[in-house]
mmCIF file of C-alpha atoms in Angstrom:
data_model
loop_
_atom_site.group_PDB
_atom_site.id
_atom_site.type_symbol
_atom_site.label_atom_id
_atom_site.label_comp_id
_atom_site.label_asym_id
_atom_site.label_seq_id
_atom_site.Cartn_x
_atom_site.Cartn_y
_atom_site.Cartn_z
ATOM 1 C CA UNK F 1 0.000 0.000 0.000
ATOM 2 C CA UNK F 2 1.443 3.497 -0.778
ATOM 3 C CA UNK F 3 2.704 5.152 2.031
ATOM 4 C CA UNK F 4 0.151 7.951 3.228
ATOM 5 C CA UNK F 5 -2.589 5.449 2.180
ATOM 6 C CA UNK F 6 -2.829 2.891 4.828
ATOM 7 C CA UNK F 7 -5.224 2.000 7.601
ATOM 8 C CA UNK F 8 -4.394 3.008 10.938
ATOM 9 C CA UNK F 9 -3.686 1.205 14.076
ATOM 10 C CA UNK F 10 -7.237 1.059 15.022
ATOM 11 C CA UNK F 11 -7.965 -0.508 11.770
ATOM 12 C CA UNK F 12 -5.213 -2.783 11.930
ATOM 13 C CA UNK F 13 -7.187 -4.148 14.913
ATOM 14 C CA UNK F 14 -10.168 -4.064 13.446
ATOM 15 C CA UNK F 15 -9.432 -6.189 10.670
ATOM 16 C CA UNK F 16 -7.475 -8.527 12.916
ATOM 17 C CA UNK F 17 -10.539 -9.250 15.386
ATOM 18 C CA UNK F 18 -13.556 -8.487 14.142
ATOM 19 C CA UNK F 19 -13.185 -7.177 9.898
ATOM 20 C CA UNK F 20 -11.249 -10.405 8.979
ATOM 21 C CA UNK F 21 -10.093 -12.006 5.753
ATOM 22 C CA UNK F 22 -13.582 -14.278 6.077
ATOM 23 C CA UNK F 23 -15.556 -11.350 7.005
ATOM 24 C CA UNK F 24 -17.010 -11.725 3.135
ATOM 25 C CA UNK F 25 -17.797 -16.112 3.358
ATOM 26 C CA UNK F 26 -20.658 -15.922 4.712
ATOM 27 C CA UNK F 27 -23.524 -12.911 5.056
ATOM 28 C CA UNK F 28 -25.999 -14.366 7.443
ATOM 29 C CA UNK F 29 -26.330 -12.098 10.367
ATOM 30 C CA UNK F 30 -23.602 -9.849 9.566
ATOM 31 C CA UNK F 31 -25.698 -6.473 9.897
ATOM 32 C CA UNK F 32 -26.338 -7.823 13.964
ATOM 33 C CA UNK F 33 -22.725 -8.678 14.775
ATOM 34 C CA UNK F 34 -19.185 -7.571 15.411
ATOM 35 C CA UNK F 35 -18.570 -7.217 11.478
ATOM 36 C CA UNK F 36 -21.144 -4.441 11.256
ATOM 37 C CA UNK F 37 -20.334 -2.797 15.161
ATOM 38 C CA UNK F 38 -17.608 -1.924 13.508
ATOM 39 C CA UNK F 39 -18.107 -0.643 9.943
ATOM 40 C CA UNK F 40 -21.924 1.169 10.703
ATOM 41 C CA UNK F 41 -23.723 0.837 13.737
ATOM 42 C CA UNK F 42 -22.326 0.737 17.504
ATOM 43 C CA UNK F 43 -23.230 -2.554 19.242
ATOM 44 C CA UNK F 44 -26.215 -1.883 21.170
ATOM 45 C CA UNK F 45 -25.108 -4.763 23.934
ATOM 46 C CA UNK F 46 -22.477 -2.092 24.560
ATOM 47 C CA UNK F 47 -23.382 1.139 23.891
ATOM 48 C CA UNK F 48 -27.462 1.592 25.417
ATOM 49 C CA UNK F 49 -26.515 4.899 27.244
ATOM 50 C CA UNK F 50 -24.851 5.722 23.348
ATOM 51 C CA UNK F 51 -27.937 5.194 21.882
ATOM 52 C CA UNK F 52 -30.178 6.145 24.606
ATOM 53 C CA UNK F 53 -28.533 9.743 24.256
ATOM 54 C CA UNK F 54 -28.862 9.895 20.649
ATOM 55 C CA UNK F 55 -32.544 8.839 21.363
ATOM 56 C CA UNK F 56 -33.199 11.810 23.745
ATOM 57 C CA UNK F 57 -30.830 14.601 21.579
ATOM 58 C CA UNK F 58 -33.249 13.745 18.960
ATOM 59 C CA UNK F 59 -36.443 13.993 20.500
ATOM 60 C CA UNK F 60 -35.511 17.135 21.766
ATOM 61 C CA UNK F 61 -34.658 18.512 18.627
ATOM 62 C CA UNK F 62 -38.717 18.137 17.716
ATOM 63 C CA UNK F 63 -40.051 19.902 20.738
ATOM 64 C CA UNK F 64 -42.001 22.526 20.593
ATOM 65 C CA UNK F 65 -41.915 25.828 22.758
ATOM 66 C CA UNK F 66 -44.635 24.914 24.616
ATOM 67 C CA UNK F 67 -42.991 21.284 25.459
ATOM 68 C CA UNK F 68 -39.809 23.173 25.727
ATOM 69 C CA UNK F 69 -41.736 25.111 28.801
ATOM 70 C CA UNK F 70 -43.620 22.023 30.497
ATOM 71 C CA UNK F 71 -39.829 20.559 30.767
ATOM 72 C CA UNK F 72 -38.389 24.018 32.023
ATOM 73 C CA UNK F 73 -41.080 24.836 34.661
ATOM 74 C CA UNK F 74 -39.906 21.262 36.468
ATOM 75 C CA UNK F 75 -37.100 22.152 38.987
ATOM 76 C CA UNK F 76 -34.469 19.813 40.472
ATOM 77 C CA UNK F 77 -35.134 17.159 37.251
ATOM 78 C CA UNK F 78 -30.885 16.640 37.959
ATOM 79 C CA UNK F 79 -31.653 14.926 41.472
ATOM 80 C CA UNK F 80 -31.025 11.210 40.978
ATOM 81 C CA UNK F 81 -28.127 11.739 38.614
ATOM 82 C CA UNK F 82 -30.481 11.092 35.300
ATOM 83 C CA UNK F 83 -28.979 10.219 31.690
ATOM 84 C CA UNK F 84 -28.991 13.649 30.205
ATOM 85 C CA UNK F 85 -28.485 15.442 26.983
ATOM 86 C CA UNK F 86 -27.799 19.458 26.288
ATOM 87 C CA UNK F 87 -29.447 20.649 23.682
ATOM 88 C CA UNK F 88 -29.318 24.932 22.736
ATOM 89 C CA UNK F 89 -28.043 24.759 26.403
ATOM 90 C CA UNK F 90 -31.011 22.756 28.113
ATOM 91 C CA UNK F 91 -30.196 20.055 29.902
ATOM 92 C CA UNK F 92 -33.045 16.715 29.529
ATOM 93 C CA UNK F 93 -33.368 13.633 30.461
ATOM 94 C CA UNK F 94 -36.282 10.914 28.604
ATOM 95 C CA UNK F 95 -37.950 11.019 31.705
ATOM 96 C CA UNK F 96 -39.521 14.353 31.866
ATOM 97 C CA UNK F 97 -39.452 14.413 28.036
ATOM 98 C CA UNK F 98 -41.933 11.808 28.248
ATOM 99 C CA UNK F 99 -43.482 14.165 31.062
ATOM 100 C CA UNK F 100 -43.871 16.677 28.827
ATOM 101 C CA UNK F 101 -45.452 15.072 26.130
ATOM 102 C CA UNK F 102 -48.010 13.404 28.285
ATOM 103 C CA UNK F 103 -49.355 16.310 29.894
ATOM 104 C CA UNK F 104 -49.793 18.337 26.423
ATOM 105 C CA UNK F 105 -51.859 14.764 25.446
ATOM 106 C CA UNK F 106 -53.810 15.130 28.427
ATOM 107 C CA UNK F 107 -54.170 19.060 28.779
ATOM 108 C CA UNK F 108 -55.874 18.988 25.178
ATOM 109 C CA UNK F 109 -58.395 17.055 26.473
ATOM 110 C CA UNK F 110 -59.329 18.239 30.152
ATOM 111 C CA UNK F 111 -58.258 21.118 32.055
ATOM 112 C CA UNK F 112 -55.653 20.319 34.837
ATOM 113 C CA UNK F 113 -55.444 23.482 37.100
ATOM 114 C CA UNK F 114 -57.316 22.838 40.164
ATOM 115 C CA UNK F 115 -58.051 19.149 39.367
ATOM 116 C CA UNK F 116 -57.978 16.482 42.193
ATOM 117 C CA UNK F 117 -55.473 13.873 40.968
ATOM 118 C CA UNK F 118 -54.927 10.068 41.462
ATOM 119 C CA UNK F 119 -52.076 7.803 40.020
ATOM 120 C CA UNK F 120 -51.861 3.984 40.482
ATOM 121 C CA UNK F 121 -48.477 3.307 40.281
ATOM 122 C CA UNK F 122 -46.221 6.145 40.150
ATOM 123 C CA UNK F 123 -42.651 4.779 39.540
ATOM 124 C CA UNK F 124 -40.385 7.542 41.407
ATOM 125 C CA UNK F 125 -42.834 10.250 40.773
ATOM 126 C CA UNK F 126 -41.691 11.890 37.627
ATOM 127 C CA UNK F 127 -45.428 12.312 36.497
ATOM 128 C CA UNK F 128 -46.226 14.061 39.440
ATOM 129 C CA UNK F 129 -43.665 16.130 39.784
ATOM 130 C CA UNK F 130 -44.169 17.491 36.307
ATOM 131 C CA UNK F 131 -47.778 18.024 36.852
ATOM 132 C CA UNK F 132 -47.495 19.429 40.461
ATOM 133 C CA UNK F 133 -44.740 21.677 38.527
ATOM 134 C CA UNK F 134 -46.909 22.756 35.706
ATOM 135 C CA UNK F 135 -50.761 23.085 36.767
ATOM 136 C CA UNK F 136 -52.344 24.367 40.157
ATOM 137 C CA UNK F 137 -53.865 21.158 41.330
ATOM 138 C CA UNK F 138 -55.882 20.774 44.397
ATOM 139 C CA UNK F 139 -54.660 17.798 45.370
ATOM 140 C CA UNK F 140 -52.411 14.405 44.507
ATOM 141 C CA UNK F 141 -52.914 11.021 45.458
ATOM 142 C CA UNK F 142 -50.383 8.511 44.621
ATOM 143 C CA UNK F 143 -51.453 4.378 45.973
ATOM 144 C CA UNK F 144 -48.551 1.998 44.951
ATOM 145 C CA UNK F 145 -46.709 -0.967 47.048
ATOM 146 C CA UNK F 146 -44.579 -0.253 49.706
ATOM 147 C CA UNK F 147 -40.934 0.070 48.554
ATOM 148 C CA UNK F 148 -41.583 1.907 45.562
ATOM 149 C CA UNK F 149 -44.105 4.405 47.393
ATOM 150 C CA UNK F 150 -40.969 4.934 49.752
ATOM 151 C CA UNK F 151 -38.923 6.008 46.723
ATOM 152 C CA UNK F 152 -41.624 8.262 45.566
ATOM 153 C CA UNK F 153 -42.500 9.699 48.818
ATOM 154 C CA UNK F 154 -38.567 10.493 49.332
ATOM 155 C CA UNK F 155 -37.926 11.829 45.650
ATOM 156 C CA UNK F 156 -40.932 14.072 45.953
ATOM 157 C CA UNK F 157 -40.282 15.449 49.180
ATOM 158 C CA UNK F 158 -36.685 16.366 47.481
ATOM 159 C CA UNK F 159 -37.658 17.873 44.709
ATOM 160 C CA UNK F 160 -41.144 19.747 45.707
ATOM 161 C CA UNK F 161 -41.589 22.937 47.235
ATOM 162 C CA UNK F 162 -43.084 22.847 50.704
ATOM 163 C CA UNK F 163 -46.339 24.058 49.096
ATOM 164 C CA UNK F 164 -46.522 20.892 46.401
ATOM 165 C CA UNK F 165 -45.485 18.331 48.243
ATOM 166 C CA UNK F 166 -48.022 19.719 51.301
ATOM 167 C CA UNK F 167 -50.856 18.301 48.461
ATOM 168 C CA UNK F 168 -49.442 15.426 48.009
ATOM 169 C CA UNK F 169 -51.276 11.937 49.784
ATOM 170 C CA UNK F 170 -49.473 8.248 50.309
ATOM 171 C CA UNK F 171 -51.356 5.153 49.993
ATOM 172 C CA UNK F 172 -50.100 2.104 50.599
ATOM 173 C CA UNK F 173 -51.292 -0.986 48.942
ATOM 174 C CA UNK F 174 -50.513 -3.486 51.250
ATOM 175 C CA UNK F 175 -51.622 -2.389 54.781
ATOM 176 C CA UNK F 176 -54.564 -0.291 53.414
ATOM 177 C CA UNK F 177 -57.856 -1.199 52.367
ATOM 178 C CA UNK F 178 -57.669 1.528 49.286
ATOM 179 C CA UNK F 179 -61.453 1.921 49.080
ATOM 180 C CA UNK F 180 -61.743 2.963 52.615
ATOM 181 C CA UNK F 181 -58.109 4.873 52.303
ATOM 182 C CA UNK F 182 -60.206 6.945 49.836
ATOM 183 C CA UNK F 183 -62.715 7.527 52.012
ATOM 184 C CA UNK F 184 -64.960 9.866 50.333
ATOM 185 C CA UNK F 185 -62.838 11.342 47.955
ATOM 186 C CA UNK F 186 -63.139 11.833 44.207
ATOM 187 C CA UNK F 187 -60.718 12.993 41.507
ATOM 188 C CA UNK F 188 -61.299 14.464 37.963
ATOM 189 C CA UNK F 189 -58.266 12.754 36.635
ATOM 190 C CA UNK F 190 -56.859 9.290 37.434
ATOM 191 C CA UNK F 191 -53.336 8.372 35.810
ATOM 192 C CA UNK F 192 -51.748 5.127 35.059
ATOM 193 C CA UNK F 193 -48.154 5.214 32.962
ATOM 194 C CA UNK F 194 -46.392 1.607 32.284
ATOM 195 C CA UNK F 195 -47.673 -0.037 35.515
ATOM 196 C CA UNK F 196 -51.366 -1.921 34.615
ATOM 197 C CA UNK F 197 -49.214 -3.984 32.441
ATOM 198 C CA UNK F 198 -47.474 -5.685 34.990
ATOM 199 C CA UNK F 199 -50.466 -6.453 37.422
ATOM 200 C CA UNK F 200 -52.842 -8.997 37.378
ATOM 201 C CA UNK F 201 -55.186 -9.087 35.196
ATOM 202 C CA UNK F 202 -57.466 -9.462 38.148
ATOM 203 C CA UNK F 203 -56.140 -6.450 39.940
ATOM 204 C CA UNK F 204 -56.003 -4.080 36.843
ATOM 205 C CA UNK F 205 -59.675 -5.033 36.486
ATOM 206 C CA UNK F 206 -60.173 -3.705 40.484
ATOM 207 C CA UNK F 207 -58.456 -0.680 39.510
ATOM 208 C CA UNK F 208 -60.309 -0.002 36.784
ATOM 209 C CA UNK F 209 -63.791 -0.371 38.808
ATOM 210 C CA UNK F 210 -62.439 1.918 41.320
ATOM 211 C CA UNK F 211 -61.616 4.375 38.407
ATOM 212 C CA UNK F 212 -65.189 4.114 37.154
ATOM 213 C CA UNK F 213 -66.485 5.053 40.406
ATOM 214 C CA UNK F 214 -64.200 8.026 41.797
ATOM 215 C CA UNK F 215 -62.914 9.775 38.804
ATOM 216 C CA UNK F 216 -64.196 11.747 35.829
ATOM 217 C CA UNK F 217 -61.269 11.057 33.142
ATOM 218 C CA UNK F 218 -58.549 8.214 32.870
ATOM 219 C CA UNK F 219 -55.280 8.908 31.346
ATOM 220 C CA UNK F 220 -53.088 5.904 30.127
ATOM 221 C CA UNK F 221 -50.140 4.778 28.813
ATOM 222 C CA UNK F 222 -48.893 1.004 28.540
ATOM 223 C CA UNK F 223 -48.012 -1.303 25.978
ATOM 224 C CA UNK F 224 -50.555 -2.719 23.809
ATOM 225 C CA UNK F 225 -48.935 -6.637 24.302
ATOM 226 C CA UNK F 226 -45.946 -8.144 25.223
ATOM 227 C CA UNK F 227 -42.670 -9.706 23.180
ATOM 228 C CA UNK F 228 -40.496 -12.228 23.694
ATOM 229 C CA UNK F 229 -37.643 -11.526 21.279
ATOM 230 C CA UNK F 230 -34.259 -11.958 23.595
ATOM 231 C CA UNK F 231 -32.660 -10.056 21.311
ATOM 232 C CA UNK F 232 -34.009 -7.058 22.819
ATOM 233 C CA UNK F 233 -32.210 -7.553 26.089
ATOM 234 C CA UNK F 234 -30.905 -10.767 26.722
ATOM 235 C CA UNK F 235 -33.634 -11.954 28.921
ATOM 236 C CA UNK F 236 -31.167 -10.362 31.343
ATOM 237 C CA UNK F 237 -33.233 -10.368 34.310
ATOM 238 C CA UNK F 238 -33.307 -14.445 34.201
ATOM 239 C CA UNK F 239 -35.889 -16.758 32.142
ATOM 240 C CA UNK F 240 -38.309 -16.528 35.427
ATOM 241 C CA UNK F 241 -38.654 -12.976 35.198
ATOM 242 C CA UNK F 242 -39.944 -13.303 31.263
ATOM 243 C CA UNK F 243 -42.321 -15.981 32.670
ATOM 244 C CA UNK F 244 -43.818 -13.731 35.052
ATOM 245 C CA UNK F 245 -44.016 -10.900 33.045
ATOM 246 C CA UNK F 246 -46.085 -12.716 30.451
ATOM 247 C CA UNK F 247 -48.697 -13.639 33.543
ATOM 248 C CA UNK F 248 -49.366 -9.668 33.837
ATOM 249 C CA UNK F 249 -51.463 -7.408 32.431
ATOM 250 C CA UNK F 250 -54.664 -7.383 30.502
ATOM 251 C CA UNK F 251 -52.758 -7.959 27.434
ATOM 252 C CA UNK F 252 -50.659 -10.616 27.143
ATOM 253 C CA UNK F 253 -51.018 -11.066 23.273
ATOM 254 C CA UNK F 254 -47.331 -11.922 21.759
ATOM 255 C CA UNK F 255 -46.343 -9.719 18.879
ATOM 256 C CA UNK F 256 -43.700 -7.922 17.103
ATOM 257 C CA UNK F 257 -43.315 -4.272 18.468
ATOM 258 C CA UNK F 258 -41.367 -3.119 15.672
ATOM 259 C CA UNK F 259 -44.261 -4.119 13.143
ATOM 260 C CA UNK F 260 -46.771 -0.991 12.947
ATOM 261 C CA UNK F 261 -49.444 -3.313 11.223
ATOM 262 C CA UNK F 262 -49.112 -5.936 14.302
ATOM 263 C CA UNK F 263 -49.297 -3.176 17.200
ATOM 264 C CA UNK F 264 -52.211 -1.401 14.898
ATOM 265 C CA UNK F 265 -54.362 -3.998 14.786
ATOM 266 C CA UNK F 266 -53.331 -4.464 18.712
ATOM 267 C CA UNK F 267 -54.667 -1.180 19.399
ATOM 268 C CA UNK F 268 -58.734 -1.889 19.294
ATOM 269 C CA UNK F 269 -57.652 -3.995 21.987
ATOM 270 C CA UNK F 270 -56.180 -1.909 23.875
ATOM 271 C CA UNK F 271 -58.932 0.929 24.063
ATOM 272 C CA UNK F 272 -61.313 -1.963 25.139
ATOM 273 C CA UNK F 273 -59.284 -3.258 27.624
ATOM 274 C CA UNK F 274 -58.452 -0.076 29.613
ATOM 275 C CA UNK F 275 -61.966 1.196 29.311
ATOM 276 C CA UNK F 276 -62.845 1.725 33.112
ATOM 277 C CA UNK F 277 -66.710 0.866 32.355
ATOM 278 C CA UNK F 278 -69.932 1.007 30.284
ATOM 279 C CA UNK F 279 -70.421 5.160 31.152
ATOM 280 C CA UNK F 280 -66.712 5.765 29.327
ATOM 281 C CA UNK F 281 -65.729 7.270 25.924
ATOM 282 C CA UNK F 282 -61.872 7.203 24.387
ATOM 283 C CA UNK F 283 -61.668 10.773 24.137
ATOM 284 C CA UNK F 284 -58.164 10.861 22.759
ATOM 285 C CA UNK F 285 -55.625 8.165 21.319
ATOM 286 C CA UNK F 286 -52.194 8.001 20.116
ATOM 287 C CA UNK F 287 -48.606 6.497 19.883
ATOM 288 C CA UNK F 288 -47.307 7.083 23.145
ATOM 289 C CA UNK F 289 -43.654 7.918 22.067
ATOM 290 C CA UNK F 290 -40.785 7.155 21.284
ATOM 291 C CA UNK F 291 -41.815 3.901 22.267
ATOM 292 C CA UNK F 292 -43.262 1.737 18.921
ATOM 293 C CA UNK F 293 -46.072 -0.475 21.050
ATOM 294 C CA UNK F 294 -46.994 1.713 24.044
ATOM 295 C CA UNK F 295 -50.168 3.092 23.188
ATOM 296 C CA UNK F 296 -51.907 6.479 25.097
ATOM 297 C CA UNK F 297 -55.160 7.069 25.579
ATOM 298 C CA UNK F 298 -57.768 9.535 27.660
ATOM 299 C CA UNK F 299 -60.994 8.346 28.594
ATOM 300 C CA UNK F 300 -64.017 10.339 29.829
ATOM 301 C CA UNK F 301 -67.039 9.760 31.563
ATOM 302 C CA UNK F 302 -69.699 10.069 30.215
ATOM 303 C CA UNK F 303 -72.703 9.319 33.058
ATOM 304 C CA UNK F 304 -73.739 12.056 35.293
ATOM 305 C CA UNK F 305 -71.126 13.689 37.173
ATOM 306 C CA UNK F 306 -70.999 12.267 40.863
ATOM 307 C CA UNK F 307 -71.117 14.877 43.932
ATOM 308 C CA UNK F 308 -67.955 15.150 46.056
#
């Protein structure tokens, strides 16, 4: 090779480990493995946070001022240490970018400022926070299990002011009979985000006849089935934890995510399923991005409104 035109050290190793002399023998696969990690694509077994950031720098390159605002008006988003992007000197994580875009889903639907709130399941409290952050709620309710109701209850108490968090109301699952917990109260807007989906189907179904009589709208966001491709992540939790997952939820239909006709025609499904009762319209459905089979959807009732 002419000196000046020669590959470099890295490619040197390159072609010694993973480009070889057989590279060209044999096709099958070679856009998933180490041939093609190293010519176009990172591998994805090794570089999530990689492609996680490119995932969030690009979102955030499509939102709009108002999204821009919703994500803005959320203090102390950094506590936790989050996977974050800059972008025209904002900082973001996918967290409250998903925040964002769920409340302008749900805010074009129902009006939020001085709503009563309940969420089944709230993960660490992201949704909360953001909506606590952005609207002038009278009150939020979150009922989850123990531990992760701990986590919540400490994240929000770090990152609300004394006024937010002071409308804020833990309920236990466990030690709590949630009915009574409730006592008389009643809530325009109930919210459920990526949690139905792994609860029993006979649980989900309790929840959603709770829903039907204490709240006037239904926001949710899940998955409209489940997949078993290992691909995805190496079953990396263990074999037991795929088993289990596939017992949860009220849809436990196998398909390909990454197929827009098979989560489509998943999506009928889906509406019916998370329909808290007889007396509800789907108000609103969409995509609940970035994610290709988690669908979003706001419900309404339609019966009389019930006194408080």
């Amino acid at each position: 090779m002419a000196k000046g035109f020669q590959a470099s050290r890295q490619w040197e190793r390159i072609n010694e480990l993973w480009v070889t002399e057989d590279a060209a023998a044999d096709l099958t696969g070679f856009k998933s493995d180490r041939r093609n990690f190293n010519i176009a694509l990172w591998d994805p077994t090794a570089n999530g946070v990689r492609y996680l950031r490119a995932l969030v720098y690009e979102l955030a390159t499509r939102l709009s001022d108002d999204e821009w605002s919703k994500i803005e008006n959320v203090h102390n988003r950094d506590v936790g240490d989050p996977v974050t992007v800059r972008y025209e000197g904002k900082s973001i994580c996918l967290d409250y970018l998903q925040a964002a875009l769920e409340l302008g889903f749900i805010e074009r639907e129902l009006a939020l400022d001085g709503a009563r709130v309940l969420e089944i399941g709230a993960g660490y409290g992201r949704t909360c926070h953001a909506m606590l952050s952005n609207y002038d709620l009278d009150s939020y309710t979150i009922v989850d299990l123990k531990n992760t109701l701990s986590l919540s209850r400490a994240y929000l108490r770090e990152v609300l002011d004394d006024k937010q968090f002071a409308k804020m109301r833990f309920i236990q699952v466990e030690d709590e009979d949630i009915d009574a917990a409730l006592g008389s109260d009643r809530f325009e807007l109930c919210v459920n985000v990526h949690s139905f989906t792994e609860m029993t189907p006979d649980t989900v179904q309790a929840y959603l006849r709770l829903i039907d009589d204490r709240c006037e709208a239904f926001f949710v966001k899940n998955p409209v089935g489940k997949f078993r491709d290992k691909a995805m992540d190496g079953h990396q939790k263990g074999e037991e934890a795929v088993r289990l997952a596939m017992e949860t939820g009220p849809l436990r239909q196998v398909l390909d995510i990454h197929d827009s006709e098979a989560v489509d025609a998943a999506v009928p499904a889906f509406i019916e399923a998370y329909k808290p009762g007889e007396g509800w319209t789907c108000a609103a459905d969409a995509r609940g991005v970035p994610w290709s089979y988690f669908r979003q959807a706001v419900f309404r009732k339609t019966s009389s409104r019930k006194s408080a």
